[in-house]
């Protein structure tokens, strides 16, 4: 298959990108169902945009940098802030509808870390509304072909130029190339390298790994945001509104432990503080069934039924009536601030390879504000689409694709060997091992010894991977995913080890202070890690 | 840890696995794959009921695997109504093709008009579909006629009520056979997002379509009948109301109810009405029968003719609101549903006859028959009543009760389909009749006169050549044992 533009990923960023370059031939290849297999459709809270005359770009810019602890790329932040309103209006053109005020203007609500109420929403299903409209609009574009249930396993790169990717058909098990003049990575983050995450099953970080293997630079990989409250075991998000309405956190001894960590703000302290507090309680043995209690039963049935309806149902589904009994929650891996390093045109350091959405890094710095990620997908999705389209105009349609026969037969040989084995490691237990290592050593509270032991564990798992025994397409998919996970896990760990300070989402118990000399970014590539001091001085 | 056994269907074969109790079907599949090395293929993403990827047929019903807990003996199959690609993965392409064919995007030019919270409230209910396709899986109109299925109508409604959209959605809906829907509400029952497709999409689209002149000729006939005589069917001979007294009072009265007759009892099935009086009286219930009552409006509400329906409602409310009774009893599932749901301003409680008879039980005489029971859609899903009639039947000594394969599958009569699209009503009815024959019963019992009428006709039309089975209203049966 040959196309002008290959978009890898079918979430908000991928879809917006495809729309923007739909005057060319576009193939959007998705691991799972289009629109359904990413985080975008799950986003509840909202989309940040400056709309009110009393608000302005400067304020949004400042809030974002402050949230990101001043290591965001200010140029990208400026683009985000200035284009978010325009892209919001585009979404309404595509079919989305945001909630309104009585006067017909778009309603906005306050969100953490913002100096103005600028989060636009559609009830508690903002991402769903956005994704639905992008899917509808895409369905009218004749040039856009959507392929579902296919997974990119390798980029086709020759002499620092990308020519598409090799895919695995997740039903038939077939390997096949899609050649393209421009390739756009829109694969989202990697919450699934942790055992507890809000992210969908597909989000193992393939995009980070695919890029890294070909020499692409990644930035801020140590910055992983944990949401303080996820359902224990699964990690599925328990909205912040629960604490907002007066939910109280207890440990197994019935202690209201937030008093120890933030006397003033208690449960309403910032996400990272609450997440760390809960994590510590669990780690130090004061948790219950892997989490802590979050209780709203004192609030009265009416308040719960009215204002926390979604949460009430979510827990009734698992047989817990939050009007009577407490929930059990634990911090959950939520968002990757880091990722592929892009410039203002969404270009990477490989020609013909672009990236947008959560797979990129630099926009959100050390911590992302709620509501900025959805805006990010639209603003940078559109830019990536434009740049990818222009690249096609400059380079022309691909005529003689690179020969990938060699690569494919190498992959096949590797698979044949592992599929043919009588004995070997189980891919599932390797995955479980990695996830629990990441949770124990490289999650919310980090320190040198733990990080080093994680690295040796990762090395060991790499060795074991060579001795894995695979059966069927299902395990082949898991095998490729595990390769990505190992790479991403290693990058997160190495960068976390390198940054000897605490900043934003990255907390080192052996270096608990934020230090000015660390105000900058870790850029990692196959060449190694380097530190780039932030040039932004407007602090 | 406690364990349960669940069976998963692959390549047509069921295989059973032990999995920990309390987990979801989705977690169970993951468990089976990682612990037993099965490699079952299935789709899933969000694990939270938000993406619609994981719909499967679980214990015979379309459900989300991530939102369904395992139970011992559970059977998991690929989503019914779609071709299987592999294991639990089904082919979604017919859905994509069809929805694309409906010009599935906002048709809009120029500035966005002013939209208020009111506007949004109006059509928000149809916007949170997650494309799980559960509703398509079981829709009788889709299965047995040229009808694309519930979610398509929901999607057309999404646009039809969007102040920005310029396309003629009700026209598209009309030509996509909007009027084949029997309003059986199976789609509403299975929708994990609890979208009320019947009331928020189908009926609203029919209303818009009607205003634009897209309706079925026969629905106009119904309208004329009602305008002329206050009843949806034409009068033949003396009506029930003309024949009965105004009151049937019993000694030792346990309850006093007003009887809402409905059109079919009044004009066609007078005998059923008389049986109902006898049976209710025998149970110690006194009846008041207001003579100036009219059609409840159901045939009009269901076919989008709200204008006249509202007038009927006004009339009935005037009659029934002022009565000194404990409630109003309905004999027809459609009437009951309409009174309960559409008569918001009523000051009386409404009960289906089986609710009443179940609440005030009576010792019945024995009867040697074998019966099966058909759940009227507007009783089972419209009013949540299905245990009551079964309990009543089982109280009759010596009566043998057998369930048919899918007792609550629509018979095809509702939603104006029998009057407007008889061929569709018979196509759906034929499947019902086949099930009835298979049950081996002597009688198929039901509550609703509409179902009774239609099943009776269909039984005549497609008699399986075997044993003759008759349809009987539950009160006609009870008359024999009180
Ligand atoms: C529960 C939850 C709530 C959130 N709430 C908010 C909020 O309120 N506001 C906000 O701003 N942000 C929120 N976020 C964050 C935000 O939703 C995401 O950052 C954003 O949607 C990411 O969009 P994306 O298009 O980059 O990636 P995604 O939407 O995750 O899409 C990634 C796509 O790539 C595909 N893919 C992955 N790997 C491959 C591969 N190898 N081959 C082919 N395809 C592949 C996936 O299948 C998927 O289709 C939330 C996130 C979660 C999980
Ligand atoms: S009400 Fe019944 S016939 Fe109508 S769309 Fe729903 S399932 Fe189909
Ligand atoms: S309407 Fe409901 S059942 Fe039908 S596809 Fe949408 S969410 Fe699923
Ligand atoms: S996995 Fe998304 S709805 Fe079940």
Tab-separated table of N, CA, C and O in Angstrom, chain A residues 33 36-37 41-42 44 92-104 122-123 125 128-129 132-133 135-137 139-140 148-149 170-171 192 197-202 234 236 313 317-318 428 432 471 473-475 478, chain B residues 26-27 30 33-35 37 39-48 50-51 53 67 69 85-86 89 92 96 100 104-106 108 112 114-118 120-121 123-124 127-131 155 158-159 162 164 194:
chain	number	residue	atom	x	y	z
A	33	UNK	N	-10.013	0.186	17.300
A	33	UNK	CA	-11.017	0.868	16.494
A	33	UNK	C	-10.719	2.358	16.426
A	33	UNK	O	-10.274	2.957	17.401
A	36	UNK	N	-11.773	4.961	19.134
A	36	UNK	CA	-12.173	4.249	20.344
A	36	UNK	C	-10.993	3.742	21.144
A	36	UNK	O	-11.154	3.369	22.298
A	37	UNK	N	-9.844	3.663	20.506
A	37	UNK	CA	-8.733	2.963	21.138
A	37	UNK	C	-7.721	3.907	21.764
A	37	UNK	O	-6.611	3.515	22.057
A	41	UNK	N	-11.264	9.725	23.564
A	41	UNK	CA	-12.687	9.441	23.738
A	41	UNK	C	-13.066	9.332	25.223
A	41	UNK	O	-14.213	9.460	25.592
A	42	UNK	N	-12.076	9.106	26.074
A	42	UNK	CA	-12.356	8.929	27.503
A	42	UNK	C	-12.302	10.222	28.296
A	42	UNK	O	-12.720	10.268	29.448
A	44	UNK	N	-12.888	13.468	30.154
A	44	UNK	CA	-14.163	13.897	30.716
A	44	UNK	C	-14.201	15.401	30.909
A	44	UNK	O	-15.126	16.078	30.487
A	92	UNK	N	-16.528	22.677	16.462
A	92	UNK	CA	-17.977	22.891	16.321
A	92	UNK	C	-18.384	22.873	14.849
A	92	UNK	O	-19.499	22.501	14.520
A	93	UNK	N	-17.474	23.233	13.999
A	93	UNK	CA	-17.755	23.126	12.565
A	93	UNK	C	-17.814	21.650	12.145
A	93	UNK	O	-18.608	21.255	11.310
A	94	UNK	N	-16.964	20.850	12.763
A	94	UNK	CA	-16.952	19.416	12.435
A	94	UNK	C	-18.184	18.716	13.001
A	94	UNK	O	-18.508	17.605	12.610
A	95	UNK	N	-18.838	19.339	13.976
A	95	UNK	CA	-20.057	18.720	14.507
A	95	UNK	C	-20.142	18.662	16.020
A	95	UNK	O	-21.190	18.367	16.567
A	96	UNK	N	-19.030	18.919	16.714
A	96	UNK	CA	-19.085	18.869	18.179
A	96	UNK	C	-19.937	20.019	18.692
A	96	UNK	O	-20.129	21.023	18.004
A	97	UNK	N	-20.432	19.848	19.904
A	97	UNK	CA	-21.208	20.922	20.502
A	97	UNK	C	-20.805	21.029	21.959
A	97	UNK	O	-20.910	20.068	22.713
A	98	UNK	N	-20.309	22.189	22.334
A	98	UNK	CA	-19.918	22.401	23.725
A	98	UNK	C	-21.086	23.001	24.484
A	98	UNK	O	-21.956	23.643	23.892
A	99	UNK	N	-21.093	22.781	25.773
A	99	UNK	CA	-22.202	23.298	26.586
A	99	UNK	C	-22.230	24.817	26.523
A	99	UNK	O	-21.203	25.470	26.340
A	100	UNK	N	-23.428	25.363	26.685
A	100	UNK	CA	-23.632	26.796	26.527
A	100	UNK	C	-24.080	27.446	27.820
A	100	UNK	O	-24.642	26.795	28.694
A	101	UNK	N	-23.870	28.755	27.889
A	101	UNK	CA	-24.511	29.547	28.950
A	101	UNK	C	-25.853	30.025	28.428
A	101	UNK	O	-26.140	29.912	27.236
A	102	UNK	N	-26.639	30.616	29.318
A	102	UNK	CA	-27.957	31.093	28.922
A	102	UNK	C	-27.895	32.035	27.722
A	102	UNK	O	-28.767	32.023	26.869
A	103	UNK	N	-26.862	32.861	27.667
A	103	UNK	CA	-26.788	33.846	26.576
A	103	UNK	C	-26.278	33.236	25.271
A	103	UNK	O	-26.064	33.939	24.289
A	104	UNK	N	-26.057	31.934	25.266
A	104	UNK	CA	-25.627	31.283	24.035
A	104	UNK	C	-24.116	31.189	23.879
A	104	UNK	O	-23.619	30.547	22.955
A	122	UNK	N	-18.338	19.450	27.487
A	122	UNK	CA	-19.637	18.957	27.080
A	122	UNK	C	-20.009	17.946	28.154
A	122	UNK	O	-19.622	16.785	28.089
A	123	UNK	N	-20.699	18.409	29.158
A	123	UNK	CA	-21.025	17.575	30.314
A	123	UNK	C	-19.773	16.931	30.876
A	123	UNK	O	-18.731	17.578	30.987
A	125	UNK	N	-18.471	14.344	29.287
A	125	UNK	CA	-18.038	13.486	28.188
A	125	UNK	C	-17.472	14.336	27.045
A	125	UNK	O	-17.757	14.115	25.877
A	128	UNK	N	-15.490	12.485	24.341
A	128	UNK	CA	-16.398	11.702	23.498
A	128	UNK	C	-17.062	12.586	22.449
A	128	UNK	O	-17.145	12.231	21.276
A	129	UNK	N	-17.496	13.745	22.877
A	129	UNK	CA	-18.136	14.680	21.949
A	129	UNK	C	-17.148	15.100	20.856
A	129	UNK	O	-17.489	15.141	19.672
A	132	UNK	N	-16.345	12.011	18.541
A	132	UNK	CA	-17.468	11.672	17.663
A	132	UNK	C	-17.516	12.621	16.471
A	132	UNK	O	-17.675	12.202	15.328
A	133	UNK	N	-17.340	13.889	16.741
A	133	UNK	CA	-17.443	14.843	15.635
A	133	UNK	C	-16.270	14.680	14.665
A	133	UNK	O	-16.439	14.786	13.458
A	135	UNK	N	-14.795	11.919	13.998
A	135	UNK	CA	-15.073	10.704	13.223
A	135	UNK	C	-16.127	10.978	12.159
A	135	UNK	O	-16.027	10.516	11.023
A	136	UNK	N	-17.140	11.739	12.541
A	136	UNK	CA	-18.186	12.050	11.569
A	136	UNK	C	-17.613	12.853	10.413
A	136	UNK	O	-17.873	12.566	9.249
A	137	UNK	N	-16.812	13.846	10.757
A	137	UNK	CA	-16.281	14.696	9.700
A	137	UNK	C	-15.346	13.882	8.796
A	137	UNK	O	-15.353	14.042	7.580
A	139	UNK	N	-15.628	10.887	8.035
A	139	UNK	CA	-16.378	9.962	7.177
A	139	UNK	C	-16.786	10.630	5.866
A	139	UNK	O	-17.142	9.972	4.911
A	140	UNK	N	-16.736	11.939	5.818
A	140	UNK	CA	-17.122	12.594	4.571
A	140	UNK	C	-15.923	12.803	3.643
A	140	UNK	O	-16.095	13.195	2.497
A	148	UNK	N	-8.400	-0.357	10.535
A	148	UNK	CA	-8.519	-0.655	11.959
A	148	UNK	C	-7.840	-1.979	12.303
A	148	UNK	O	-7.622	-2.815	11.433
A	149	UNK	N	-7.573	-2.144	13.582
A	149	UNK	CA	-6.963	-3.369	14.089
A	149	UNK	C	-5.612	-3.676	13.420
A	149	UNK	O	-5.317	-4.818	13.079
A	170	UNK	N	-3.763	-7.307	13.332
A	170	UNK	CA	-4.002	-7.895	14.659
A	170	UNK	C	-5.021	-9.026	14.655
A	170	UNK	O	-5.236	-9.672	15.671
A	171	UNK	N	-5.655	-9.245	13.512
A	171	UNK	CA	-6.581	-10.380	13.439
A	171	UNK	C	-5.944	-11.530	12.664
A	171	UNK	O	-5.923	-12.662	13.103
A	192	UNK	N	0.002	2.343	30.006
A	192	UNK	CA	-0.044	0.893	30.214
A	192	UNK	C	1.310	0.270	30.567
A	192	UNK	O	1.389	-0.934	30.756
A	197	UNK	N	-3.598	2.237	35.634
A	197	UNK	CA	-3.602	3.389	34.735
A	197	UNK	C	-5.007	3.725	34.279
A	197	UNK	O	-5.866	2.853	34.226
A	198	UNK	N	-5.204	4.983	33.947
A	198	UNK	CA	-6.486	5.419	33.379
A	198	UNK	C	-6.552	5.122	31.886
A	198	UNK	O	-7.602	5.226	31.284
A	199	UNK	N	-5.428	4.784	31.302
A	199	UNK	CA	-5.342	4.689	29.845
A	199	UNK	C	-5.937	3.400	29.295
A	199	UNK	O	-5.925	2.364	29.964
A	200	UNK	N	-6.398	3.454	28.046
A	200	UNK	CA	-6.901	2.233	27.406
A	200	UNK	C	-5.776	1.232	27.122
A	200	UNK	O	-4.588	1.572	27.159
A	201	UNK	N	-6.189	0.008	26.822
A	201	UNK	CA	-5.240	-1.095	26.686
A	201	UNK	C	-4.156	-0.854	25.643
A	201	UNK	O	-3.051	-1.362	25.749
A	202	UNK	N	-4.486	-0.099	24.596
A	202	UNK	CA	-3.542	0.088	23.493
A	202	UNK	C	-2.361	0.991	23.839
A	202	UNK	O	-1.371	1.026	23.125
A	234	UNK	N	-7.891	-1.601	38.683
A	234	UNK	CA	-7.915	-1.244	37.270
A	234	UNK	C	-7.255	0.098	37.003
A	234	UNK	O	-6.634	0.294	35.965
A	236	UNK	N	-8.967	2.839	36.643
A	236	UNK	CA	-9.931	3.693	35.942
A	236	UNK	C	-10.236	4.948	36.763
A	236	UNK	O	-10.416	4.886	37.973
A	313	UNK	N	-22.538	5.553	39.827
A	313	UNK	CA	-22.812	4.435	38.918
A	313	UNK	C	-21.586	3.575	38.691
A	313	UNK	O	-21.653	2.351	38.683
A	317	UNK	N	-21.564	-0.388	39.688
A	317	UNK	CA	-21.228	-1.445	38.735
A	317	UNK	C	-20.343	-2.529	39.342
A	317	UNK	O	-20.369	-3.665	38.904
A	318	UNK	N	-19.515	-2.152	40.306
A	318	UNK	CA	-18.672	-3.179	40.921
A	318	UNK	C	-19.203	-3.543	42.303
A	318	UNK	O	-18.497	-4.098	43.141
A	428	UNK	N	3.103	-12.985	28.952
A	428	UNK	CA	2.214	-12.323	29.912
A	428	UNK	C	2.900	-12.103	31.255
A	428	UNK	O	2.729	-11.071	31.881
A	432	UNK	N	3.726	-8.569	33.165
A	432	UNK	CA	3.337	-8.323	34.571
A	432	UNK	C	4.538	-7.885	35.404
A	432	UNK	O	4.461	-6.962	36.206
A	471	UNK	N	2.439	-17.940	21.254
A	471	UNK	CA	1.392	-18.737	20.613
A	471	UNK	C	0.311	-17.804	20.067
A	471	UNK	O	-0.284	-17.041	20.806
A	473	UNK	N	-1.691	-15.026	17.244
A	473	UNK	CA	-1.608	-13.584	16.969
A	473	UNK	C	-1.684	-12.764	18.253
A	473	UNK	O	-1.033	-11.730	18.387
A	474	UNK	N	-2.523	-13.229	19.165
A	474	UNK	CA	-2.704	-12.475	20.401
A	474	UNK	C	-1.368	-12.259	21.100
A	474	UNK	O	-1.040	-11.151	21.529
A	475	UNK	N	-0.579	-13.307	21.179
A	475	UNK	CA	0.706	-13.172	21.871
A	475	UNK	C	1.737	-12.461	21.012
A	475	UNK	O	2.632	-11.809	21.537
A	478	UNK	N	1.209	-8.960	21.791
A	478	UNK	CA	1.778	-8.664	23.111
A	478	UNK	C	3.308	-8.593	23.058
A	478	UNK	O	3.933	-7.807	23.759
B	26	UNK	N	-14.322	-9.069	30.475
B	26	UNK	CA	-13.096	-8.640	29.805
B	26	UNK	C	-11.859	-9.119	30.568
B	26	UNK	O	-10.917	-9.668	29.991
B	27	UNK	N	-11.878	-8.951	31.882
B	27	UNK	CA	-10.741	-9.423	32.682
B	27	UNK	C	-10.626	-10.946	32.599
B	27	UNK	O	-9.518	-11.496	32.592
B	30	UNK	N	-8.842	-11.862	29.403
B	30	UNK	CA	-7.410	-11.603	29.583
B	30	UNK	C	-6.800	-12.705	30.464
B	30	UNK	O	-5.710	-13.204	30.194
B	33	UNK	N	-6.459	-15.917	28.468
B	33	UNK	CA	-5.342	-15.829	27.536
B	33	UNK	C	-3.998	-15.893	28.236
B	33	UNK	O	-3.081	-16.556	27.769
B	34	UNK	N	-3.875	-15.230	29.386
B	34	UNK	CA	-2.538	-15.248	29.964
B	34	UNK	C	-2.274	-16.475	30.821
B	34	UNK	O	-1.127	-16.853	30.974
B	35	UNK	N	-3.314	-17.093	31.349
B	35	UNK	CA	-3.055	-18.263	32.190
B	35	UNK	C	-3.216	-19.601	31.482
B	35	UNK	O	-2.594	-20.577	31.860
B	37	UNK	N	-3.049	-19.719	28.025
B	37	UNK	CA	-2.415	-19.597	26.721
B	37	UNK	C	-3.368	-19.777	25.557
B	37	UNK	O	-3.004	-20.296	24.506
B	39	UNK	N	-5.119	-17.409	23.662
B	39	UNK	CA	-5.035	-16.484	22.533
B	39	UNK	C	-6.363	-16.181	21.881
B	39	UNK	O	-6.449	-16.033	20.657
B	40	UNK	N	-7.411	-16.078	22.674
B	40	UNK	CA	-8.720	-15.706	22.129
B	40	UNK	C	-8.650	-14.255	21.651
B	40	UNK	O	-8.163	-13.382	22.371
B	41	UNK	N	-9.139	-14.006	20.432
B	41	UNK	CA	-9.125	-12.633	19.928
B	41	UNK	C	-10.432	-11.932	20.284
B	41	UNK	O	-11.512	-12.496	20.133
B	42	UNK	N	-10.311	-10.716	20.762
B	42	UNK	CA	-11.487	-9.904	21.082
B	42	UNK	C	-11.060	-8.452	20.992
B	42	UNK	O	-9.874	-8.151	20.981
B	43	UNK	N	-12.037	-7.556	20.920
B	43	UNK	CA	-11.689	-6.131	20.903
B	43	UNK	C	-11.992	-5.517	22.260
B	43	UNK	O	-13.003	-5.826	22.872
B	44	UNK	N	-11.138	-4.613	22.688
B	44	UNK	CA	-11.380	-3.865	23.917
B	44	UNK	C	-10.393	-2.719	23.973
B	44	UNK	O	-9.303	-2.814	23.401
B	45	UNK	N	-10.772	-1.643	24.637
B	45	UNK	CA	-9.827	-0.545	24.834
B	45	UNK	C	-9.936	0.074	26.219
B	45	UNK	O	-9.079	-0.124	27.059
B	46	UNK	N	-11.040	0.788	26.459
B	46	UNK	CA	-11.079	1.682	27.621
B	46	UNK	C	-11.263	0.969	28.950
B	46	UNK	O	-10.908	1.483	29.986
B	47	UNK	N	-11.847	-0.199	28.966
B	47	UNK	CA	-12.152	-0.988	30.172
B	47	UNK	C	-13.185	-0.309	31.064
B	47	UNK	O	-13.347	-0.683	32.216
B	48	UNK	N	-13.816	0.731	30.561
B	48	UNK	CA	-14.678	1.527	31.436
B	48	UNK	C	-16.024	1.851	30.815
B	48	UNK	O	-16.678	2.809	31.207
B	50	UNK	N	-16.685	3.147	27.977
B	50	UNK	CA	-16.698	4.433	27.292
B	50	UNK	C	-16.378	4.365	25.808
B	50	UNK	O	-16.517	5.352	25.105
B	51	UNK	N	-15.903	3.211	25.336
B	51	UNK	CA	-15.453	3.186	23.945
B	51	UNK	C	-16.307	2.293	23.054
B	51	UNK	O	-16.282	2.426	21.835
B	53	UNK	N	-15.944	-0.815	22.277
B	53	UNK	CA	-15.220	-1.823	21.494
B	53	UNK	C	-15.594	-3.250	21.880
B	53	UNK	O	-15.464	-4.159	21.080
B	67	UNK	N	-18.150	-4.289	31.357
B	67	UNK	CA	-19.126	-3.833	32.343
B	67	UNK	C	-19.975	-4.990	32.868
B	67	UNK	O	-20.967	-4.774	33.545
B	69	UNK	N	-20.031	-8.605	34.959
B	69	UNK	CA	-19.284	-9.501	35.860
B	69	UNK	C	-19.519	-10.962	35.472
B	69	UNK	O	-20.629	-11.317	35.065
B	85	UNK	N	-15.399	-12.377	12.323
B	85	UNK	CA	-14.124	-12.353	11.619
B	85	UNK	C	-13.221	-13.431	12.210
B	85	UNK	O	-12.653	-14.242	11.496
B	86	UNK	N	-13.113	-13.409	13.526
B	86	UNK	CA	-12.293	-14.397	14.222
B	86	UNK	C	-12.692	-14.380	15.692
B	86	UNK	O	-12.842	-13.307	16.271
B	89	UNK	N	-14.252	-11.380	17.530
B	89	UNK	CA	-14.154	-10.166	16.711
B	89	UNK	C	-15.170	-10.247	15.579
B	89	UNK	O	-15.176	-11.211	14.829
B	92	UNK	N	-17.437	-5.073	11.521
B	92	UNK	CA	-18.195	-3.840	11.712
B	92	UNK	C	-18.405	-3.079	10.411
B	92	UNK	O	-19.052	-2.022	10.413
B	96	UNK	N	-20.296	0.669	9.252
B	96	UNK	CA	-19.616	1.862	8.737
B	96	UNK	C	-20.197	2.286	7.398
B	96	UNK	O	-20.416	3.458	7.124
B	100	UNK	N	-22.189	5.820	6.828
B	100	UNK	CA	-21.610	6.772	5.884
B	100	UNK	C	-22.638	7.146	4.820
B	100	UNK	O	-22.736	8.297	4.415
B	104	UNK	N	-23.424	11.066	7.201
B	104	UNK	CA	-23.260	11.105	8.647
B	104	UNK	C	-22.323	12.218	9.117
B	104	UNK	O	-21.305	11.977	9.734
B	105	UNK	N	-22.637	13.443	8.763
B	105	UNK	CA	-21.851	14.560	9.272
B	105	UNK	C	-22.724	15.796	9.254
B	105	UNK	O	-23.733	15.856	8.543
B	106	UNK	N	-22.333	16.735	10.056
B	106	UNK	CA	-23.101	17.959	10.190
B	106	UNK	C	-23.108	18.728	8.868
B	106	UNK	O	-22.058	19.028	8.314
B	108	UNK	N	-23.577	22.042	7.439
B	108	UNK	CA	-23.665	23.370	8.005
B	108	UNK	C	-22.828	24.332	7.196
B	108	UNK	O	-21.730	24.002	6.769
B	112	UNK	N	-22.331	29.889	13.161
B	112	UNK	CA	-23.085	28.993	14.030
B	112	UNK	C	-24.190	29.803	14.695
B	112	UNK	O	-23.939	30.844	15.288
B	114	UNK	N	-27.177	30.940	17.316
B	114	UNK	CA	-27.176	30.948	18.776
B	114	UNK	C	-27.800	29.648	19.301
B	114	UNK	O	-28.877	29.240	18.862
B	115	UNK	N	-27.081	29.023	20.211
B	115	UNK	CA	-27.576	27.773	20.789
B	115	UNK	C	-27.672	27.976	22.296
B	115	UNK	O	-26.746	28.503	22.908
B	116	UNK	N	-28.780	27.597	22.872
B	116	UNK	CA	-28.960	27.814	24.311
B	116	UNK	C	-28.901	26.479	25.057
B	116	UNK	O	-28.998	25.421	24.443
B	117	UNK	N	-28.735	26.558	26.367
B	117	UNK	CA	-28.730	25.312	27.158
B	117	UNK	C	-30.011	24.507	26.933
B	117	UNK	O	-29.981	23.283	26.938
B	118	UNK	N	-31.125	25.204	26.696
B	118	UNK	CA	-32.392	24.517	26.430
B	118	UNK	C	-32.263	23.629	25.200
B	118	UNK	O	-32.616	22.454	25.214
B	120	UNK	N	-29.720	22.384	23.869
B	120	UNK	CA	-28.816	21.252	24.096
B	120	UNK	C	-29.512	20.185	24.926
B	120	UNK	O	-29.435	19.008	24.624
B	121	UNK	N	-30.232	20.621	25.949
B	121	UNK	CA	-30.934	19.669	26.799
B	121	UNK	C	-31.856	18.785	25.956
B	121	UNK	O	-31.980	17.596	26.175
B	123	UNK	N	-31.583	17.623	22.934
B	123	UNK	CA	-31.069	16.499	22.137
B	123	UNK	C	-29.786	15.889	22.677
B	123	UNK	O	-29.181	15.047	22.053
B	124	UNK	N	-29.412	16.278	23.871
B	124	UNK	CA	-28.224	15.708	24.479
B	124	UNK	C	-28.350	14.196	24.624
B	124	UNK	O	-27.401	13.453	24.421
B	127	UNK	N	-26.851	11.955	22.080
B	127	UNK	CA	-25.495	12.217	21.610
B	127	UNK	C	-24.430	11.330	22.253
B	127	UNK	O	-23.288	11.367	21.826
B	128	UNK	N	-24.784	10.578	23.283
B	128	UNK	CA	-23.670	9.872	23.937
B	128	UNK	C	-23.516	8.411	23.527
B	128	UNK	O	-23.022	7.606	24.288
B	129	UNK	N	-23.881	8.113	22.319
B	129	UNK	CA	-23.711	6.762	21.793
B	129	UNK	C	-22.228	6.425	21.670
B	129	UNK	O	-21.427	7.245	21.262
B	130	UNK	N	-21.878	5.195	22.043
B	130	UNK	CA	-20.477	4.784	21.941
B	130	UNK	C	-20.261	3.782	20.803
B	130	UNK	O	-19.245	3.092	20.760
B	131	UNK	N	-21.193	3.687	19.880
B	131	UNK	CA	-21.062	2.809	18.707
B	131	UNK	C	-20.757	1.362	19.063
B	131	UNK	O	-19.973	0.707	18.388
B	155	UNK	N	-28.840	8.433	15.355
B	155	UNK	CA	-27.867	9.339	14.756
B	155	UNK	C	-28.575	10.388	13.897
B	155	UNK	O	-28.215	11.563	13.914
B	158	UNK	N	-29.882	12.886	16.151
B	158	UNK	CA	-28.810	13.751	16.631
B	158	UNK	C	-28.667	14.959	15.714
B	158	UNK	O	-28.530	16.089	16.163
B	159	UNK	N	-28.730	14.714	14.421
B	159	UNK	CA	-28.603	15.830	13.487
B	159	UNK	C	-29.918	16.601	13.357
B	159	UNK	O	-29.922	17.814	13.257
B	162	UNK	N	-30.236	19.207	15.847
B	162	UNK	CA	-29.103	20.111	15.967
B	162	UNK	C	-29.445	21.385	15.200
B	162	UNK	O	-29.669	21.339	13.990
B	164	UNK	N	-27.835	23.534	14.007
B	164	UNK	CA	-26.900	23.900	12.936
B	164	UNK	C	-27.132	23.112	11.656
B	164	UNK	O	-26.688	23.507	10.588
B	194	UNK	N	-27.961	3.694	28.043
B	194	UNK	CA	-29.354	3.957	28.403
B	194	UNK	C	-29.976	5.063	27.567
B	194	UNK	O	-30.684	5.930	28.077
